[in-house]
Amino acid sequence: MLQRTIRNFVAVAALATSVVACTQGGDGSSGWQMSFDIDKCNLKTVGRSTYFILEPGYQKVLQGGDTKLQITVLNETKKVAGVETRVVEEREWKNGELYEVARNYFAMCEQTKDVFYFGEDVDFYKNGKVVKHDGTWLAGVNGNKVGLLMPGNPKVGMKHFQEFAPGIAMDRAEIVSMDETCQTPAGTFAKCMKVKETSAIDFTAMEYKFHAPDIGLIRDVDLVLISHGFVKP
């Protein structure tokens, strides 16, 4: 998910003053959880945890400057690496023109509520036509592995790979706070989780995301939540 930032990097200096200090190593080989016991999970295509809703029709819209991002849980599934996954679509517009459409594939562990990331299909648009597919990857192909997008029981200091596709997407997440208060056009939210995302491919890429209880992502660098709720799936 950080790949959007790697491809179109936005400075995060405005957030630096509120960053919680990191105390663990993170060089891509130390301290980062890279594998997950999904074989022990009963994987579901529908579910929810404190910070993630995987239910068809759930939609969030974030906006900042000339960019608008719409995230929708679709009434569609796709089998990836032998697992039935839920399709979550991200549509991004710039200056009112469609820029990117990503179809992300998730499944939730029924026992732990962990949300696993099985890959994405990405289309970039120019003048209404698809021009490239940068960032596309699927678990089980070319050595790509399942990542952990959102832990069901997050704790400060947890560090894990969200995506594991060598040479394509190696996004990592570190939970730095669980008690943030976030103001957005859609409201003010308490007990927000703050996540530092970096990449094992592009070491200059970094961003902070904020997730609110019972909503999910509400801030992604300069994009902030303007609406959320259920639409017709």
Short mmCIF file of C-alpha atoms in Angstrom, two decimals:
data_model
loop_
_atom_site.label_atom_id
_atom_site.label_comp_id
_atom_site.label_asym_id
_atom_site.label_seq_id
_atom_site.Cartn_x
_atom_site.Cartn_y
_atom_site.Cartn_z
CA MET A 1 0.00 0.00 0.00
CA LEU A 2 2.99 2.26 0.51
CA GLN A 3 3.74 1.69 -3.18
CA ARG A 4 1.41 4.60 -3.99
CA THR A 5 3.74 6.81 -1.96
CA ILE A 6 6.89 5.30 -3.43
CA ARG A 7 5.60 6.00 -6.93
CA ASN A 8 4.41 9.49 -6.06
CA PHE A 9 6.33 10.51 -2.92
CA VAL A 10 4.86 13.19 -0.69
CA ALA A 11 6.94 14.84 2.06
CA VAL A 12 5.91 14.03 5.61
CA ALA A 13 7.80 16.74 7.50
CA ALA A 14 4.56 18.28 8.75
CA LEU A 15 3.92 15.13 10.81
CA ALA A 16 7.42 14.70 12.17
CA THR A 17 6.83 16.62 15.38
CA SER A 18 4.27 14.07 16.62
CA VAL A 19 6.22 10.93 15.78
CA VAL A 20 6.77 8.47 18.62
CA ALA A 21 10.42 7.44 18.81
CA CYS A 22 11.24 4.03 17.36
CA THR A 23 13.33 1.83 19.65
CA GLN A 24 13.70 -1.36 17.61
CA GLY A 25 15.89 -2.16 14.65
CA GLY A 26 14.41 -2.10 11.16
CA ASP A 27 17.01 -2.78 8.49
CA GLY A 28 14.86 -5.27 6.58
CA SER A 29 16.51 -8.28 8.19
CA SER A 30 16.17 -7.57 11.93
CA GLY A 31 13.01 -7.24 13.93
CA TRP A 32 10.54 -7.45 11.07
CA GLN A 33 8.08 -10.34 11.01
CA MET A 34 8.20 -11.82 7.51
CA SER A 35 6.18 -15.04 7.78
CA PHE A 36 2.80 -15.79 9.30
CA ASP A 37 1.04 -18.99 10.40
CA ILE A 38 -1.90 -18.66 8.06
CA ASP A 39 -2.21 -22.45 7.92
CA LYS A 40 -3.50 -22.30 11.48
CA CYS A 41 -6.22 -19.82 10.48
CA ASN A 42 -9.71 -20.32 9.21
CA LEU A 43 -9.49 -17.63 6.55
CA LYS A 44 -12.65 -15.68 5.80
CA THR A 45 -13.57 -13.15 3.11
CA VAL A 46 -15.85 -11.23 5.48
CA GLY A 47 -15.17 -9.93 8.97
CA ARG A 48 -14.09 -6.97 11.06
CA SER A 49 -11.64 -6.05 13.77
CA THR A 50 -11.10 -2.88 15.75
CA TYR A 51 -9.22 -1.14 12.93
CA PHE A 52 -10.37 -2.93 9.78
CA ILE A 53 -13.77 -3.59 8.21
CA LEU A 54 -13.89 -6.30 5.55
CA GLU A 55 -17.59 -6.23 4.72
CA PRO A 56 -19.03 -5.73 1.21
CA GLY A 57 -20.29 -2.21 0.66
CA TYR A 58 -18.09 -0.51 3.25
CA GLN A 59 -16.55 2.59 1.74
CA LYS A 60 -14.24 5.40 2.82
CA VAL A 61 -13.29 8.55 0.94
CA LEU A 62 -10.14 10.52 1.74
CA GLN A 63 -9.08 13.77 0.14
CA GLY A 64 -6.16 16.17 0.22
CA GLY A 65 -5.28 18.92 -2.21
CA ASP A 66 -5.97 17.78 -5.77
CA THR A 67 -6.08 14.08 -4.81
CA LYS A 68 -9.11 11.99 -3.88
CA LEU A 69 -8.95 8.35 -2.74
CA GLN A 70 -12.01 6.08 -2.55
CA ILE A 71 -11.67 2.68 -0.85
CA THR A 72 -14.53 0.22 -1.31
CA VAL A 73 -14.99 -3.36 -0.14
CA LEU A 74 -16.50 -4.98 -3.21
CA ASN A 75 -19.02 -7.80 -3.40
CA GLU A 76 -16.36 -9.82 -5.22
CA THR A 77 -13.84 -12.49 -4.30
CA LYS A 78 -10.75 -13.84 -6.03
CA LYS A 79 -8.78 -17.02 -5.39
CA VAL A 80 -5.09 -16.23 -4.81
CA ALA A 81 -2.52 -18.86 -3.83
CA GLY A 82 -5.36 -21.30 -3.28
CA VAL A 83 -7.21 -18.99 -0.87
CA GLU A 84 -10.52 -17.23 -1.50
CA THR A 85 -9.90 -13.52 -0.85
CA ARG A 86 -12.06 -10.41 -0.69
CA VAL A 87 -11.52 -7.68 -3.31
CA VAL A 88 -11.02 -4.18 -1.91
CA GLU A 89 -10.85 -1.53 -4.60
CA GLU A 90 -8.91 1.72 -4.34
CA ARG A 91 -9.69 4.46 -6.85
CA GLU A 92 -7.51 7.54 -6.95
CA TRP A 93 -8.20 10.77 -8.83
CA LYS A 94 -5.87 13.69 -9.43
CA ASN A 95 -7.34 17.03 -10.51
CA GLY A 96 -10.61 15.23 -11.16
CA GLU A 97 -9.06 12.73 -13.57
CA LEU A 98 -8.87 9.01 -12.77
CA TYR A 99 -5.23 8.22 -12.03
CA GLU A 100 -5.07 4.72 -10.51
CA VAL A 101 -7.30 1.74 -9.76
CA ALA A 102 -5.96 -1.01 -7.50
CA ARG A 103 -7.81 -4.23 -6.68
CA ASN A 104 -6.40 -5.53 -3.40
CA TYR A 105 -6.93 -9.07 -2.14
CA PHE A 106 -7.46 -9.68 1.58
CA ALA A 107 -8.57 -12.48 3.89
CA MET A 108 -9.20 -12.35 7.64
CA CYS A 109 -8.19 -15.00 10.17
CA GLU A 110 -11.34 -15.99 12.03
CA GLN A 111 -9.41 -16.85 15.22
CA THR A 112 -7.13 -13.77 15.51
CA LYS A 113 -8.84 -11.19 13.27
CA ASP A 114 -5.51 -10.64 11.50
CA VAL A 115 -6.00 -9.31 7.96
CA PHE A 116 -3.66 -10.89 5.43
CA TYR A 117 -2.64 -9.31 2.14
CA PHE A 118 -2.48 -11.63 -0.89
CA GLY A 119 -1.56 -9.05 -3.54
CA GLU A 120 -3.05 -6.50 -5.89
CA ASP A 121 -3.76 -5.80 -9.53
CA VAL A 122 -2.94 -2.20 -10.44
CA ASP A 123 -4.01 -0.07 -13.40
CA PHE A 124 -2.64 3.42 -14.03
CA TYR A 125 -4.62 5.76 -16.26
CA LYS A 126 -3.75 8.64 -18.56
CA ASN A 127 -6.43 10.42 -20.55
CA GLY A 128 -8.88 7.69 -19.63
CA LYS A 129 -6.72 4.80 -20.82
CA VAL A 130 -4.67 2.23 -18.92
CA VAL A 131 -0.97 2.93 -19.49
CA LYS A 132 0.85 0.67 -17.00
CA HIS A 133 0.46 -1.85 -14.18
CA ASP A 134 3.33 -0.93 -11.83
CA GLY A 135 3.04 -2.45 -8.37
CA THR A 136 1.02 -5.51 -9.41
CA TRP A 137 1.85 -8.68 -7.47
CA LEU A 138 0.19 -11.88 -6.26
CA ALA A 139 1.17 -14.21 -3.44
CA GLY A 140 2.43 -17.56 -4.64
CA VAL A 141 3.87 -16.13 -7.87
CA ASN A 142 7.62 -15.60 -8.44
CA GLY A 143 8.45 -16.09 -4.78
CA ASN A 144 5.89 -13.56 -3.53
CA LYS A 145 4.48 -14.25 -0.06
CA VAL A 146 1.43 -13.28 1.95
CA GLY A 147 1.83 -10.17 4.09
CA LEU A 148 0.06 -9.00 7.23
CA LEU A 149 -1.88 -5.85 6.44
CA MET A 150 -3.50 -5.33 9.84
CA PRO A 151 -3.00 -7.32 13.06
CA GLY A 152 -6.17 -8.19 14.90
CA ASN A 153 -4.58 -7.38 18.26
CA PRO A 154 -2.17 -4.52 17.52
CA LYS A 155 0.38 -3.35 20.08
CA VAL A 156 2.96 -0.58 20.10
CA GLY A 157 6.27 -1.86 18.78
CA MET A 158 4.85 -4.52 16.45
CA LYS A 159 6.79 -4.61 13.16
CA HIS A 160 5.79 -6.68 10.15
CA PHE A 161 5.85 -6.88 6.36
CA GLN A 162 2.57 -5.90 4.75
CA GLU A 163 3.72 -6.91 1.27
CA PHE A 164 6.43 -9.40 0.32
CA ALA A 165 7.04 -9.27 -3.41
CA PRO A 166 10.81 -8.89 -4.01
CA GLY A 167 11.61 -6.14 -6.49
CA ILE A 168 7.98 -4.99 -6.61
CA ALA A 169 6.51 -4.33 -3.19
CA MET A 170 8.20 -4.81 0.19
CA ASP A 171 6.17 -2.52 2.43
CA ARG A 172 6.68 -2.69 6.18
CA ALA A 173 4.60 -1.37 9.07
CA GLU A 174 5.57 -0.42 12.62
CA ILE A 175 2.95 0.55 15.20
CA VAL A 176 4.23 3.62 17.04
CA SER A 177 1.15 4.73 19.01
CA MET A 178 -2.31 3.51 19.98
CA ASP A 179 -3.60 6.70 21.63
CA GLU A 180 -3.73 9.44 19.01
CA THR A 181 -6.54 11.96 18.59
CA CYS A 182 -7.21 12.78 14.95
CA GLN A 183 -9.25 15.62 13.51
CA THR A 184 -10.71 15.16 10.02
CA PRO A 185 -13.58 16.72 8.03
CA ALA A 186 -15.55 13.56 8.90
CA GLY A 187 -15.09 14.10 12.64
CA THR A 188 -12.65 13.89 15.52
CA PHE A 189 -11.56 10.40 16.55
CA ALA A 190 -9.88 9.19 19.76
CA LYS A 191 -7.75 6.09 20.42
CA CYS A 192 -6.37 6.16 16.88
CA MET A 193 -3.51 3.89 15.92
CA LYS A 194 -0.48 5.54 14.29
CA VAL A 195 1.55 3.37 11.92
CA LYS A 196 4.92 4.16 10.38
CA GLU A 197 5.24 2.59 6.93
CA THR A 198 8.56 2.10 5.17
CA SER A 199 9.89 0.01 2.29
CA ALA A 200 12.66 -2.56 2.06
CA ILE A 201 13.05 -1.53 -1.58
CA ASP A 202 13.10 2.27 -1.37
CA PHE A 203 14.69 3.31 1.93
CA THR A 204 13.77 6.97 1.33
CA ALA A 205 10.06 6.17 1.36
CA MET A 206 8.24 6.71 4.63
CA GLU A 207 4.77 7.76 5.68
CA TYR A 208 2.51 7.79 8.70
CA LYS A 209 -1.03 6.45 8.58
CA PHE A 210 -3.73 6.79 11.21
CA HIS A 211 -6.52 4.27 11.83
CA ALA A 212 -9.60 4.97 13.95
CA PRO A 213 -11.51 2.32 15.93
CA ASP A 214 -14.54 0.94 14.05
CA ILE A 215 -13.61 2.91 10.91
CA GLY A 216 -10.12 2.05 9.74
CA LEU A 217 -7.81 4.33 7.78
CA ILE A 218 -8.61 8.00 8.37
CA ARG A 219 -5.35 9.71 7.44
CA ASP A 220 -2.70 8.85 4.87
CA VAL A 221 -0.06 11.62 4.89
CA ASP A 222 -1.98 14.58 3.41
CA LEU A 223 -5.15 12.63 2.65
CA VAL A 224 -7.83 12.82 5.37
CA LEU A 225 -11.20 11.14 5.79
CA ILE A 226 -14.17 13.07 4.43
CA SER A 227 -16.81 10.31 4.54
CA HIS A 228 -17.35 6.70 5.54
CA GLY A 229 -20.19 4.20 5.65
CA PHE A 230 -21.95 1.53 3.65
CA VAL A 231 -23.00 1.85 0.03
CA LYS A 232 -24.89 -0.63 -2.10
CA PRO A 233 -22.40 -3.47 -2.76
#
